[in-house]
Structure formats: C-alpha cells, structure tokens
Coordinates of C-alpha atoms in Angstrom, one line a residue:
M1338 CA -1.9 -84.9 5.7
S1339 CA 0.5 -85.9 8.9
D1340 CA 3.4 -83.7 7.4
L1341 CA 0.9 -80.8 8.1
G1342 CA 1.1 -81.3 11.7
D1343 CA -1.6 -81.1 14.5
F1344 CA -3.9 -78.8 12.4
A1345 CA -5.5 -78.1 16.1
D1346 CA -2.5 -76.8 17.4
H1347 CA -2.7 -73.6 15.5
D1348 CA -6.5 -73.1 16.8
R1349 CA -7.5 -69.3 17.0
G1350 CA -10.2 -69.3 19.7
D1351 CA -8.0 -67.8 22.0
D1352 CA -8.5 -64.4 21.8
A1353 CA -5.2 -63.6 24.5
D1354 CA -3.3 -65.7 21.5
A1355 CA -5.0 -64.0 19.1
A1356 CA -4.1 -60.5 20.2
D1357 CA -0.5 -61.2 21.0
D1358 CA -0.4 -62.6 17.5
D1359 CA -1.7 -59.3 16.6
A1360 CA 0.7 -57.1 18.1
D1361 CA 3.4 -58.9 16.1
F1362 CA 1.6 -56.9 12.6
E1363 CA 1.6 -53.3 15.5
R1364 CA 1.9 -50.0 12.9
P1365 CA 5.7 -48.5 13.9
D1366 CA 6.0 -45.3 15.6
L1367 CA 6.6 -42.6 12.8
D1368 CA 5.7 -40.1 15.4
D1369 CA 8.1 -37.7 13.5
T1370 CA 7.7 -33.8 14.6
G1371 CA 10.9 -32.4 13.8
S1372 CA 12.8 -35.6 14.2
D1373 CA 14.0 -35.8 10.5
D1374 CA 14.6 -31.7 10.5
G1375 CA 12.0 -31.2 7.8
L1376 CA 8.8 -31.7 7.0
G1377 CA 8.9 -34.0 4.3
A1378 CA 10.1 -34.6 1.4
L1379 CA 9.6 -34.2 -2.9
A1380 CA 6.9 -37.1 -4.2
V1381 CA 7.5 -38.3 -7.8
S1382 CA 5.1 -40.3 -7.7
E1383 CA 2.6 -37.1 -7.7
G1384 CA 5.3 -35.5 -10.7
L1385 CA 8.4 -33.6 -10.5
R1386 CA 8.7 -31.1 -12.9
I1387 CA 9.7 -27.5 -13.4
H1388 CA 8.5 -25.7 -15.9
E1389 CA 9.2 -22.9 -18.0
D1390 CA 5.4 -22.3 -18.5
G1391 CA 4.5 -21.9 -14.7
Q1392 CA 1.0 -23.4 -15.4
E1393 CA 2.9 -27.3 -16.8
T1394 CA 4.9 -26.6 -13.4
T1395 CA 4.9 -30.0 -11.5
L1396 CA 6.1 -29.2 -7.4
K1397 CA 4.4 -31.7 -4.1
A1398 CA 5.5 -32.6 -1.7
Y1399 CA 4.3 -35.3 1.3
V1400 CA 3.8 -33.9 4.5
T1401 CA 4.7 -36.3 7.5
A1402 CA 1.6 -36.6 9.6
G1403 CA 3.6 -35.1 12.7
N1404 CA 4.1 -32.6 10.8
R1405 CA 0.5 -31.4 9.0
S1406 CA -0.5 -29.1 12.0
A1407 CA 2.1 -26.6 11.6
V1408 CA 1.5 -26.7 7.6
R1409 CA 0.0 -23.7 6.1
L1410 CA -0.7 -22.3 2.8
G1411 CA 2.0 -19.5 2.1
T1412 CA 4.5 -20.9 4.5
Y1413 CA 8.1 -21.0 2.4
L1414 CA 9.9 -23.6 2.3
V1415 CA 13.5 -24.8 1.4
A1416 CA 14.7 -27.9 -1.3
P1417 CA 18.1 -28.6 -1.3
Y1418 CA 19.4 -29.3 -5.1
P1419 CA 23.4 -31.7 -4.6
G1420 CA 26.5 -29.4 -4.3
G1421 CA 25.1 -26.9 -2.1
E1422 CA 21.9 -24.4 -4.2
K1423 CA 18.4 -24.6 -2.7
L1424 CA 15.2 -24.0 -4.7
F1425 CA 12.9 -21.8 -2.3
C1426 CA 9.1 -21.8 -3.1
K1427 CA 6.4 -20.9 -1.6
I1428 CA 3.5 -23.6 -0.5
T1429 CA -0.1 -23.1 -2.3
G1430 CA -2.1 -26.0 -1.8
L1431 CA -2.3 -28.6 0.3
E1432 CA -4.5 -32.2 0.1
Y1433 CA -5.7 -35.0 1.4
V1434 CA -5.3 -38.0 -0.3
Q1435 CA -6.6 -42.4 0.5
A1436 CA -2.8 -44.0 0.6
F1437 CA -5.6 -47.1 0.3
Q1438 CA -7.4 -47.8 -2.3
S1439 CA -11.3 -48.3 0.1
D1440 CA -14.6 -46.5 0.1
D1441 CA -14.7 -43.8 2.7
A1442 CA -18.2 -42.3 2.1
T1443 CA -20.6 -45.2 3.2
E1444 CA -22.4 -45.3 6.7
I1445 CA -19.9 -47.7 7.9
H1446 CA -17.1 -45.2 7.7
A1447 CA -19.1 -42.3 8.5
R1448 CA -19.9 -43.5 11.9
R1449 CA -17.3 -44.9 12.6
A1450 CA -15.2 -41.4 12.4
M1451 CA -17.8 -40.2 14.0
R1452 CA -17.0 -42.9 17.5
S1453 CA -13.1 -42.0 16.9
E1454 CA -11.5 -38.7 18.6
S1455 CA -9.1 -39.0 15.7
V1456 CA -8.1 -39.7 12.5
D1457 CA -5.2 -42.1 12.2
E1458 CA -3.0 -39.4 9.8
Q1459 CA -0.9 -42.3 8.8
D1460 CA -3.8 -43.8 6.5
Y1461 CA -3.6 -40.4 4.3
K1462 CA -1.2 -38.8 1.8
F1463 CA -0.8 -35.3 3.2
L1464 CA 0.5 -33.0 0.2
A1465 CA 1.5 -30.4 -0.4
E1466 CA 1.9 -28.3 -3.8
L1467 CA 5.0 -25.9 -4.7
D1468 CA 5.5 -23.0 -6.1
P1469 CA 9.2 -22.7 -7.1
V1470 CA 10.0 -19.0 -6.4
A1471 CA 13.5 -19.0 -6.8
V1472 CA 16.7 -20.7 -6.6
L1473 CA 19.2 -19.3 -4.5
Y1474 CA 23.3 -20.1 -4.9
R1475 CA 26.5 -18.2 -3.8
D1476 CA 28.0 -16.2 -5.0
G1477 CA 31.4 -15.2 -3.3
D1478 CA 30.4 -14.0 0.1
D1479 CA 26.6 -12.7 -1.4
L1480 CA 23.4 -15.1 -1.5
K1481 CA 22.1 -14.8 -4.8
R1482 CA 18.6 -15.6 -6.7
R1483 CA 17.9 -16.6 -9.6
M1484 CA 14.7 -18.4 -11.7
A1485 CA 13.4 -21.4 -10.4
D1486 CA 16.0 -23.1 -13.7
R1487 CA 16.6 -27.3 -11.4
V1488 CA 14.2 -30.0 -10.8
P1489 CA 14.3 -31.1 -7.1
K1490 CA 15.7 -34.9 -7.0
P1491 CA 13.3 -37.2 -5.9
E1492 CA 12.8 -37.6 -1.8
T1493 CA 14.7 -34.5 -1.3
V1494 CA 13.6 -33.7 2.5
V1495 CA 12.1 -29.9 2.6
R1496 CA 12.3 -27.7 5.6
A1497 CA 10.3 -24.9 6.8
A1498 CA 12.6 -21.8 5.3
D1499 CA 14.0 -20.4 9.2
D1500 CA 17.1 -18.1 7.9
A1501 CA 17.0 -14.7 7.1
T1502 CA 19.1 -13.9 4.7
E1503 CA 17.6 -17.0 2.7
I1504 CA 14.0 -15.4 2.9
K1505 CA 14.7 -12.1 1.9
T1506 CA 16.5 -12.9 -1.1
G1507 CA 14.3 -16.0 -1.8
L1508 CA 11.3 -13.1 -1.8
K1509 CA 13.9 -10.2 -3.4
I1510 CA 12.9 -7.9 0.3
P1511 CA 15.9 -5.9 0.2
E1512 CA 17.9 -5.3 2.9
D1513 CA 18.2 -2.0 3.6
G1514 CA 14.9 1.4 2.9
V1515 CA 12.4 2.6 4.5
F1516 CA 10.1 0.0 7.5
L1517 CA 6.5 -1.2 6.2
G1518 CA 5.8 -4.6 9.2
H1519 CA 6.9 -7.3 9.5
L1520 CA 6.8 -10.8 7.0
S1521 CA 3.6 -12.8 7.3
V1522 CA 1.2 -16.2 6.6
G1523 CA -2.2 -16.2 7.5
G1524 CA -1.8 -13.4 9.9
E1525 CA 0.9 -14.8 11.7
K1526 CA 4.8 -13.5 11.8
V1527 CA 7.4 -15.8 9.9
R1528 CA 9.4 -16.7 12.7
T1529 CA 14.3 -17.4 12.7
A1530 CA 16.1 -18.6 15.0
A1531 CA 17.8 -15.0 14.2
E1532 CA 17.4 -12.6 17.1
P1533 CA 14.7 -11.1 16.3
P1534 CA 13.6 -13.5 15.0
T1535 CA 11.0 -11.9 12.7
I1536 CA 11.9 -10.5 9.4
D1537 CA 11.4 -6.5 8.3
Y1538 CA 10.0 -5.6 5.5
R1539 CA 11.5 -2.6 3.6
V1540 CA 11.4 -0.5 -0.1
K1541 CA 14.3 0.5 -1.4
D1542 CA 15.3 4.4 -0.9
D1543 CA 18.6 3.9 -2.4
Y1544 CA 19.0 5.4 -5.1
E1545 CA 22.6 2.5 -5.0
A1546 CA 19.5 -0.1 -5.5
G1547 CA 17.8 2.1 -7.8
D1548 CA 14.8 4.9 -7.9
P1549 CA 13.4 5.3 -4.3
L1550 CA 10.1 4.0 -4.7
V1551 CA 8.9 7.4 -3.3
F1552 CA 9.3 8.7 -5.9
R1553 CA 7.7 5.9 -7.5
H1554 CA 4.0 6.5 -6.0
T1555 CA 2.5 4.7 -3.3
L1556 CA -0.8 3.2 -3.0
V1557 CA -2.6 2.6 0.6
A1558 CA -6.2 0.7 0.1
G1559 CA -7.8 0.0 3.4
G1560 CA -11.8 -0.2 4.6
T1561 CA -13.0 1.8 7.2
G1562 CA -11.3 0.2 10.6
S1563 CA -8.4 -1.9 8.5
G1564 CA -5.9 0.4 9.7
K1565 CA -4.8 2.0 6.9
T1566 CA -4.1 5.1 8.9
H1567 CA -2.8 3.4 11.8
S1568 CA 0.0 2.4 8.8
A1569 CA 0.2 4.9 6.1
K1570 CA 0.9 7.4 10.0
N1571 CA 3.8 4.9 10.8
V1572 CA 4.8 4.5 6.8
L1573 CA 5.3 8.4 6.4
R1574 CA 7.8 9.1 9.6
Q1575 CA 9.8 7.0 8.6
Y1576 CA 10.5 8.8 5.8
L1577 CA 10.8 11.8 7.7
H1578 CA 13.5 10.6 9.4
E1579 CA 16.3 12.5 10.3
D1580 CA 18.9 10.7 8.9
R1581 CA 16.6 10.8 5.8
R1582 CA 18.2 12.6 3.0
Y1583 CA 17.8 12.6 -0.9
P1584 CA 20.5 14.4 -3.4
V1585 CA 18.8 17.0 -5.3
D1586 CA 21.2 18.7 -7.8
A1587 CA 23.9 17.1 -9.5
G1588 CA 26.1 18.8 -7.2
G1589 CA 25.5 16.8 -4.7
A1590 CA 23.5 18.1 -2.5
E1591 CA 21.5 16.3 0.3
R1592 CA 18.3 17.5 1.7
R1593 CA 15.6 16.1 3.5
L1594 CA 12.3 15.0 2.3
A1595 CA 9.5 17.5 2.9
V1596 CA 5.9 16.1 2.9
V1597 CA 2.8 17.9 2.4
Q1598 CA -0.7 15.3 4.3
F1599 CA -4.4 16.5 2.8
D1600 CA -6.4 15.7 5.9
P1601 CA -9.8 15.0 5.6
Q1602 CA -10.8 13.4 9.0
D1603 CA -8.1 15.8 10.9
E1604 CA -5.5 13.2 12.1
Y1605 CA -2.1 13.3 11.5
A1606 CA -1.6 16.4 13.0
Q1607 CA -1.3 14.4 16.1
M1608 CA 1.6 13.0 14.8
H1609 CA 3.7 15.8 15.9
D1610 CA 2.7 14.0 19.2
D1611 CA 4.3 11.0 21.0
N1612 CA 1.8 8.1 21.3
P1613 CA 1.3 7.8 25.0
E1614 CA -0.1 4.1 25.0
A1615 CA 3.8 3.7 23.9
D1616 CA 5.4 1.9 27.1
A1617 CA 9.0 1.4 27.1
G1618 CA 9.2 -1.6 25.5
D1619 CA 7.7 -0.6 22.1
E1620 CA 10.5 2.4 22.3
R1621 CA 13.4 -0.6 22.2
R1622 CA 12.3 -2.7 19.9
W1623 CA 12.1 0.4 17.3
E1624 CA 16.0 1.9 18.6
T1625 CA 16.2 -2.0 17.5
Q1626 CA 15.1 -2.5 14.4
G1627 CA 16.4 1.3 13.7
L1628 CA 12.8 3.2 13.2
A1629 CA 12.1 7.3 13.9
H1630 CA 9.5 7.0 16.4
G1631 CA 7.9 9.1 19.0
G1632 CA 6.4 12.7 17.6
H1633 CA 7.7 14.8 15.3
D1634 CA 8.4 17.9 16.1
D1635 CA 8.4 20.1 13.2
T1636 CA 5.2 19.4 13.0
V1637 CA 2.4 22.5 11.2
A1638 CA -1.0 22.3 10.7
F1639 CA -2.1 24.7 7.9
V1640 CA -6.0 25.3 8.5
P1641 CA -7.8 26.8 5.6
K1642 CA -10.1 30.1 6.5
V1643 CA -13.5 28.8 4.6
G1644 CA -16.4 31.2 5.9
S1645 CA -16.9 31.4 9.5
A1646 CA -15.8 27.8 9.7
S1647 CA -14.0 27.5 13.1
Y1648 CA -11.1 24.6 13.3
A1649 CA -10.9 23.7 17.2
A1650 CA -7.9 21.2 18.0
A1651 CA -7.8 19.6 21.0
H1652 CA -6.6 15.6 19.7
H1653 CA -2.8 17.5 19.0
D1654 CA -0.3 19.6 20.4
A1655 CA 0.9 20.5 16.5
E1656 CA 1.0 24.3 15.1
R1657 CA -1.5 26.1 13.1
V1658 CA -1.2 28.5 10.6
E1659 CA -4.7 29.5 9.1
F1660 CA -3.8 30.6 5.7
T1661 CA -6.6 31.0 2.4
V1662 CA -6.7 30.4 -1.6
P1663 CA -6.2 33.3 -3.2
F1664 CA -8.5 34.3 -6.5
S1665 CA -4.9 34.7 -8.3
M1666 CA -4.4 31.1 -8.6
V1667 CA -7.5 30.9 -10.6
R1668 CA -5.5 32.3 -13.4
D1669 CA -3.8 28.8 -14.2
N1670 CA -6.0 26.8 -13.2
P1671 CA -8.7 28.3 -13.9
W1672 CA -11.1 25.0 -13.3
L1673 CA -11.3 26.1 -9.9
V1674 CA -13.9 28.2 -10.1
A1675 CA -16.3 25.9 -12.0
S1676 CA -18.8 24.8 -9.0
S1677 CA -19.2 22.1 -11.5
G1678 CA -18.5 20.4 -15.0
L1679 CA -17.7 22.8 -18.3
N1680 CA -18.0 21.3 -21.4
D1681 CA -15.1 22.3 -24.2
N1682 CA -16.8 25.9 -25.7
Q1683 CA -18.0 26.2 -21.4
Y1684 CA -14.0 26.5 -20.7
G1685 CA -13.1 27.7 -23.4
A1686 CA -14.9 30.8 -22.5
L1687 CA -13.9 30.8 -18.9
R1688 CA -10.3 31.0 -20.2
L1689 CA -10.7 34.5 -22.2
L1690 CA -12.9 36.0 -19.5
L1691 CA -10.6 35.1 -16.9
D1692 CA -7.9 36.2 -19.1
R1693 CA -9.2 40.0 -20.0
F1694 CA -10.7 40.3 -16.2
F1695 CA -6.9 39.9 -14.2
D1696 CA -5.6 42.3 -17.4
N1697 CA -8.3 45.5 -16.7
Y1698 CA -7.7 44.7 -12.2
G1699 CA -4.0 42.6 -12.0
A1700 CA -2.8 39.7 -9.9
G1701 CA -4.8 41.2 -7.5
G1702 CA -8.5 41.3 -8.8
T1703 CA -11.3 39.6 -6.3
Y1704 CA -13.4 36.4 -6.4
R1705 CA -15.9 39.1 -5.8
E1706 CA -14.7 41.3 -8.2
F1707 CA -14.9 38.9 -11.0
C1708 CA -18.1 38.2 -9.7
S1709 CA -19.1 42.0 -10.1
F1710 CA -16.9 42.4 -13.5
L1711 CA -19.4 39.1 -14.8
D1712 CA -22.8 40.4 -14.6
D1713 CA -21.9 43.1 -16.3
P1714 CA -24.6 42.4 -19.9
A1715 CA -22.5 45.2 -22.1
L1716 CA -19.9 42.4 -21.5
K1717 CA -22.0 39.6 -22.5
E1718 CA -23.6 41.3 -25.4
E1719 CA -19.9 42.3 -27.2
L1720 CA -18.8 39.0 -26.8
D1721 CA -22.0 37.6 -28.4
E1722 CA -21.8 39.9 -31.5
S1723 CA -18.6 39.6 -31.8
G1724 CA -18.8 35.9 -32.1
R1725 CA -16.5 35.1 -29.5
V1726 CA -18.6 34.2 -26.2
H1727 CA -22.4 32.6 -27.5
E1728 CA -24.9 34.0 -25.1
A1729 CA -25.9 30.8 -23.8
T1730 CA -22.0 29.7 -23.5
Y1731 CA -21.7 33.1 -21.3
E1732 CA -24.9 32.1 -19.4
A1733 CA -23.8 28.7 -18.3
V1734 CA -20.3 30.0 -17.2
L1735 CA -21.9 33.3 -15.3
R1736 CA -23.7 30.4 -13.5
R1737 CA -21.1 28.1 -12.4
V1738 CA -19.0 30.7 -11.1
H1739 CA -21.8 32.4 -8.9
G1740 CA -22.6 29.2 -7.7
M1741 CA -19.1 28.5 -6.3
P1742 CA -19.4 28.0 -2.1
S1743 CA -18.9 31.3 -0.6
G1744 CA -16.0 32.0 1.7
L1745 CA -14.3 30.2 -0.1
F1746 CA -11.3 32.2 -1.6
D1747 CA -9.8 35.5 -0.2
Q1748 CA -10.1 35.2 3.5
D1749 CA -9.0 37.2 5.9
A1750 CA -5.4 35.3 6.9
R1751 CA -3.0 34.6 4.1
S1752 CA -2.5 33.5 1.2
I1753 CA -0.6 30.0 0.5
T1754 CA 1.1 31.7 -2.3
E1755 CA 2.5 33.8 0.4
L1756 CA 3.5 30.8 2.5
V1757 CA 5.2 28.7 -0.2
E1758 CA 6.9 32.2 -0.8
N1759 CA 8.6 32.2 2.9
R1760 CA 9.7 29.4 2.9
Q1761 CA 7.2 28.3 6.5
F1762 CA 5.0 25.5 3.9
V1763 CA 7.6 22.8 2.6
R1764 CA 10.5 23.2 3.8
P1765 CA 12.8 19.6 4.1
G1766 CA 12.5 17.9 7.6
R1767 CA 8.4 19.5 7.7
L1768 CA 5.3 18.0 8.0
S1769 CA 2.5 20.5 6.3
V1770 CA -1.0 18.7 7.2
V1771 CA -4.1 20.7 5.6
P1772 CA -7.5 19.2 7.4
T1773 CA -11.0 19.8 6.4
Y1774 CA -12.9 18.0 8.4
H1775 CA -14.0 21.6 9.6
I1776 CA -15.1 22.7 6.6
S1777 CA -18.4 21.5 6.0
N1778 CA -19.1 22.0 2.4
S1779 CA -17.6 19.3 0.4
R1780 CA -17.5 21.0 -2.7
A1781 CA -15.2 23.9 -0.8
A1782 CA -13.0 21.2 1.4
E1783 CA -12.6 19.3 -2.4
T1784 CA -11.7 22.7 -4.6
V1785 CA -9.0 24.2 -0.8
V1786 CA -7.3 20.9 -1.9
L1787 CA -6.8 20.9 -6.0
A1788 CA -5.5 24.0 -5.5
V1789 CA -3.2 23.5 -2.8
S1790 CA -2.0 20.1 -4.1
S1791 CA -2.0 22.3 -8.0
L1792 CA 0.1 24.9 -6.5
L1793 CA 2.5 22.3 -5.7
V1794 CA 2.8 20.3 -9.0
D1795 CA 3.2 22.5 -10.9
Q1796 CA 6.1 24.2 -9.8
K1797 CA 7.9 20.9 -9.3
L1798 CA 7.1 20.4 -12.9
S1799 CA 7.9 23.3 -14.3
N1800 CA 11.4 24.6 -16.1
D1801 CA 11.0 28.2 -14.3
P1802 CA 9.2 28.1 -11.1
R1803 CA 8.1 30.5 -8.9
Y1804 CA 8.6 28.7 -5.8
E1805 CA 11.8 27.4 -5.8
S1806 CA 11.5 25.9 -2.1
I1807 CA 9.0 23.6 -4.1
K1808 CA 11.2 23.0 -6.9
E1809 CA 14.6 22.3 -5.0
T1810 CA 13.1 20.5 -1.9
P1811 CA 12.2 17.1 -2.4
L1812 CA 8.7 16.2 -1.7
V1813 CA 6.1 13.8 -0.9
V1814 CA 2.4 14.9 -1.7
G1815 CA -0.4 13.0 0.6
M1816 CA -3.4 12.8 -0.1
D1817 CA -6.0 11.3 2.1
E1818 CA -9.5 10.1 0.2
A1819 CA -7.8 10.1 -2.9
H1820 CA -10.4 9.0 -4.7
N1821 CA -12.1 12.7 -4.0
F1822 CA -9.8 13.9 -5.7
L1823 CA -8.5 12.4 -8.8
A1824 CA -11.6 10.2 -9.8
D1825 CA -12.5 9.9 -13.3
A1826 CA -15.3 11.7 -14.1
D1827 CA -17.0 13.8 -18.0
S1828 CA -15.7 16.9 -17.6
V1829 CA -13.2 19.1 -18.4
Q1830 CA -12.4 20.1 -14.9
A1831 CA -11.5 15.9 -14.0
N1832 CA -9.4 15.9 -17.6
K1833 CA -7.5 18.4 -16.1
V1834 CA -6.9 17.2 -12.9
V1835 CA -5.8 13.7 -13.1
G1836 CA -4.1 14.9 -16.6
K1837 CA -2.3 17.1 -14.5
F1838 CA -1.9 14.7 -11.4
T1839 CA -1.2 11.7 -13.9
E1840 CA 2.1 13.8 -15.2
A1841 CA 3.6 14.2 -11.6
A1842 CA 3.2 10.7 -11.4
K1843 CA 5.1 10.1 -15.0
Q1844 CA 8.5 12.8 -13.4
G1845 CA 8.1 12.2 -10.3
R1846 CA 11.8 10.0 -10.1
K1847 CA 13.0 13.4 -11.9
E1848 CA 11.8 15.8 -10.0
R1849 CA 11.7 14.6 -7.2
L1850 CA 7.7 14.4 -6.6
G1851 CA 5.6 11.4 -4.8
L1852 CA 2.1 10.6 -4.3
F1853 CA 1.2 9.2 -1.6
L1854 CA -2.6 8.0 -1.9
I1855 CA -4.7 7.1 1.1
T1856 CA -8.1 5.6 0.2
Q1857 CA -11.2 3.1 0.7
D1858 CA -12.3 3.3 -2.8
P1859 CA -9.3 2.8 -5.7
Q1860 CA -11.6 1.4 -7.7
D1861 CA -12.8 5.5 -8.4
I1862 CA -8.6 6.6 -8.6
A1863 CA -8.6 7.3 -12.4
D1864 CA -7.0 4.5 -14.5
P1865 CA -4.1 7.2 -15.7
V1866 CA -3.0 8.1 -12.2
F1867 CA -3.6 4.6 -10.6
K1868 CA -0.5 3.1 -13.6
Q1869 CA 1.4 4.9 -12.2
V1870 CA 1.6 3.5 -8.9
N1871 CA 4.7 1.2 -8.2
T1872 CA 4.1 0.3 -4.5
T1873 CA 0.6 -1.0 -3.6
V1874 CA -0.4 -1.9 0.6
V1875 CA -3.6 -3.6 0.7
L1876 CA -5.5 -4.4 3.7
N1877 CA -9.0 -5.5 4.3
L1878 CA -11.2 -4.8 1.7
G1879 CA -15.2 -6.0 1.8
D1880 CA -16.0 -4.9 -1.2
E1881 CA -15.6 -6.6 -4.8
D1882 CA -14.5 -4.2 -6.7
A1883 CA -12.0 -2.3 -5.1
I1884 CA -10.2 -5.8 -4.1
N1885 CA -10.3 -6.7 -8.2
A1886 CA -9.1 -2.6 -8.7
V1887 CA -5.5 -3.1 -6.5
N1888 CA -5.0 -5.3 -9.8
I1889 CA -3.0 -7.8 -7.1
P1890 CA -1.9 -11.2 -7.4
S1891 CA -4.8 -13.5 -7.5
S1892 CA -3.7 -16.2 -4.9
L1893 CA -2.9 -12.7 -2.2
Q1894 CA -6.5 -10.9 -3.4
S1895 CA -8.6 -14.2 -1.9
K1896 CA -7.2 -13.1 1.7
V1897 CA -8.0 -9.4 1.8
P1898 CA -11.3 -9.8 3.0
Y1899 CA -9.9 -11.8 6.2
M1900 CA -7.1 -10.0 6.6
E1901 CA -7.3 -8.5 11.4
K1902 CA -6.5 -4.9 11.1
G1903 CA -3.2 -4.6 10.5
Q1904 CA -2.8 -7.5 8.5
M1905 CA -1.6 -5.9 4.5
V1906 CA -0.6 -7.2 1.3
V1907 CA 1.7 -5.5 -0.4
Y1908 CA 2.5 -5.5 -4.5
S1909 CA 5.7 -4.0 -5.3
P1910 CA 7.0 -5.3 -8.7
D1911 CA 10.5 -3.3 -7.9
N1912 CA 10.8 -3.8 -4.6
S1913 CA 10.2 -7.5 -4.0
E1914 CA 7.7 -10.3 -4.3
P1915 CA 4.3 -9.8 -3.3
V1916 CA 3.9 -10.8 0.2
E1917 CA 1.3 -10.6 2.9
I1918 CA 3.1 -7.8 5.8
Q1919 CA 2.1 -8.0 9.8
G1920 CA 2.4 -3.6 10.1
L1921 CA 3.1 -2.9 13.9
P1922 CA 0.5 -3.4 16.4
T1923 CA 1.3 0.1 18.4
C1924 CA 1.3 3.7 16.3
L1925 CA 4.6 5.2 15.7
T1926 CA 3.3 8.6 17.2
R1927 CA 0.0 9.7 18.9
H1928 CA -3.2 8.1 17.5
G1929 CA -7.1 8.2 17.2
R1930 CA -8.8 10.6 19.7
D1931 CA -10.7 9.9 23.4

C-alpha cells in the first residue's frame, strides 16, 4: 500500500485545482472557416460509391463545423481525383448525425438546450449528400465533361465550385447564346472569383452547336405576379439584337429574325420604348454582358379592328396600324367561322357550303354575303334532297355561322393579307405586336389570334407559299395566354388548331419557325404541342396541377411554389443540366403602366 503514495496528495476537493485539471481536457480550436480551402471531406463511413444506377450511388461529405452555416441544398461542389480530373457534383441532401451515442430526446437535454444560446457543432456530424453530375477533364486547352465513371478517393477534400469555366462545363451551359439570366441556388446568384462574379445562363443559338433552340420552341410558365412578361420581354429583346442573324437558304444568305407577338394584355408594344427606370449602372452592366437593351425602334402595334372597339395606347409610343381579318381567310380554315364546336358531319357540310359560296362570289365574298347565302331555303332543300347535307346538319351550321361575334370580318381597315403581301407585317428585325385587350368579346379575340397565327404557320409550312415574305424570313410566333388558343378539346375546331401547331412545331427547325408560348396554365396546353417544346422556363406557380404539367425534375418542382419574382427554373435537355437562374431585376425595355 505504501507504494501507492499518500492518497491525500491527490485530493480533488479543491475547486481551483479541479479547474486547472479540466483545462487539460479542453477541446482543440477547430474553427476552420476557409482555412483548409474546402468545405469538408468525403466520408467512407457513410458509403462511397458511384453506380450506373443513380439510385445506388452513395456519396457523402463531412462538412466541418465552421462551414456549415454557408451550405445550402443545390450548392455546386468539386472534388479532385489523382491526376488532375475533378468530380463536379451538387448537394441534394443535408443532415445532422450524432457523433457520440446518446439519447438527447430527454427532459434534461431539452431543458439544457432551452437555456443554451448555441449548439456545440463538434458534438454532431453534419453530412452533405452529393449527386455526381459529371467528371471534368482537360483535352488540350479545353475543359470537357463526361459522365461520372470514377469513385473519388476517401477523405478527398470537397470545395465549393467557384470557377466559372468549371461550373459552366459541369452543367453543360453554353458559353455563347441568348441570355436568360444568372445561375443561382436558392434565389441567390452563384458567385465566382472572376469579374463579373456571376455566371450567365444562355441558350444555344448557333448552328455550329446544333440547331438554334429558338426554332425548337420555348415555353414560359408562371403565375400572376411571377415576372413572366418581364422575363419574356428580356428574352425576345435578345432575339431582336441587330447582330443576330440566321441562314435562310443553302446559298448562305442570312437574315434577322422577325417576331410576331400576340398580346392579350397589351404589354409588348412597350418594347418600342426605353425603360425610364433603368439607370447608367444598369446600362453599363448590360453592355458588359453584350445584351441588347433599350427600346426596339422597329416595333409596330398591328391593331385588329373589331366592331366599335377602340384602342388606346398612352402607355407606349410604337406606331399603330389597324387591320381587319378578310373573310377570304376562312376558305383555307373553315373552323374560323363557327362560333362553337362542330362534329365531323357539320364540319364537312361547312366546307361544302364555303366551297360553293366562294365559287359563286369569288375571293372577295364577305361574311354578310355568306350569311345571306346560307339563309336561302332553296339551297337547304336542294342539299337535303340530294343527300349531301341533312337538314338538321344544315341548321346546326347555320346557327354557328350566325353566332359569330359581329364586326369581326371585313372591317374598314387594311386587310392582314395586304399587310403581309406588302412586307409590313413580317419583316426581318421587326417586332409586330397584335394586341387584343381592347376586344371585349373573347371569342372575337380568339378568332383574330387564330386567323393571323394560322396564316403565318400555313405559309411557313407550304411548299407553294402565297407570301414569300413569311417563307423566307426566320420567324418567332409569340403567344401570351397560350392556353386559351392551344387547348385540347373535343371538337373539330380544336383538333384542327392543335394539329396545325403540332405540325408547325415539328417542322420548326427546317422552316426557321419558333413558337414562344407564355402561360399561367400549362396544364391546359394540348399535349401534342407541349411535347415539341425543348426549352421550358418556369417561374413561380402555386397550382399543383400546373407544376406537375411543366414536367421538370422533381428536385426542382419542389422549389417552384417558393420562388420569388424573377426566379426561374430552366429545363432544356439539349442545352444544359436543369438549373435555377435569376432573371434581370430591371427590364431591358419599358415595362408596366403608371
């Protein structure tokens, strides 16, 4: 026992001595924010596996205590391989895990937490679940990407991606093209060490990189107040850039794009004017990024004249030209003169009656003359007795023709066909806006839009076009509130319209025709048309059916209801990985009414 010494020498009753002794067990200072040039390291204990089936991949990183507050879902990271290659990945999950086995679901732990001002991060593991997007590698001077086919080494340090070239390559974002916005995560722009620090998101617009995506169609979907019109104006302004041209024949001739925008809210003619809210700082930033900005001088509002409806335009300074829809256009599109749904028998009867009418009256036959033509009882009796048109079918056609809104056809204004023939309506570099806000009858407004847009599509697809100005000009047909015009419905009219625009979408690349559809109800757009859209831009949507309809990855769908004004998700498989972007806060042209 004496070998043990005097046990009293080791008395722990003295508080001061106890405190000194406890100091020997103080935790080391591990506050390492930024000190190791990384966020943490890959953790083998949590599984480290790359698999062809993405569901079987296990890739987690331990995030050090000082970096945890800066980490967000969607953050882009890089992890180096030996030899210079890098794994580019995205955070898809975050979790705290106990570092030491204990039960913290107790009264004691809860009360202690309630009294404490902070959590000791070193008591917990903070893990980031990673989705491997691509492997980055050098091919000479070029940085390229391939699918993730290598597993990183254990304890590889991961860091936030902060190199613009690495991020663009990892996400397959083109260096050049039409600007949509800046790459963001959770509504905050991704920052790099370069100048400018933001990363511009662009869509391909060069045949060297494949077909320009403008001719593979765009859908902009967003609820009221989400900023979809603001964003659409900014995109269309880029397509109207004076230096942007597209080849139109095998000889190498190139022409500027023409844009025809159907505008139910009368907002797009403002693109003629500069934005009074833009300051010198905005303009410097836009010029640095090579953006077209300011009013587009060659903007004309082509105003449909319908009955006594009057058009007021104090909110823009664009030129205004009135036009009317001539009844002669009905010959190629009989469904334009039926006020409600037709079945197959009725549609066939209408075609027969129109053919006979135009044979008798010529191309100048009017709607009033057609109504009088149908009112002839002798005609009805003749067709019924010959078995060509049953009396009940004839009566149904008569009711629908007479039910058309008054003052729609053949008004006191230049016809739209004359404006097309004189190369005023479709002209390279011109923005032709067709406002319909002043037309109170929704059926009349719908007929105007479908009549003019069908004229454009028919001429683009024709092998023997009547108007060369349409055929030979690269063209974008923009349609706001597209769900009102391209909806699926059980009628001959709807089937004819949807079929026409589906075929136009399929032939767009060949004919240099792009559809630019804007809607707050994407679920109402006919599926055959929707399937042809390559680039989908989604702003805030609150309706679950609308969110499901846009068909974006589920990881992005969950963000849509929470996005602020100007935040967007872009899903364009032939352009980039699905990403979140932030639009320009200031419109490039005039926007909004005082």
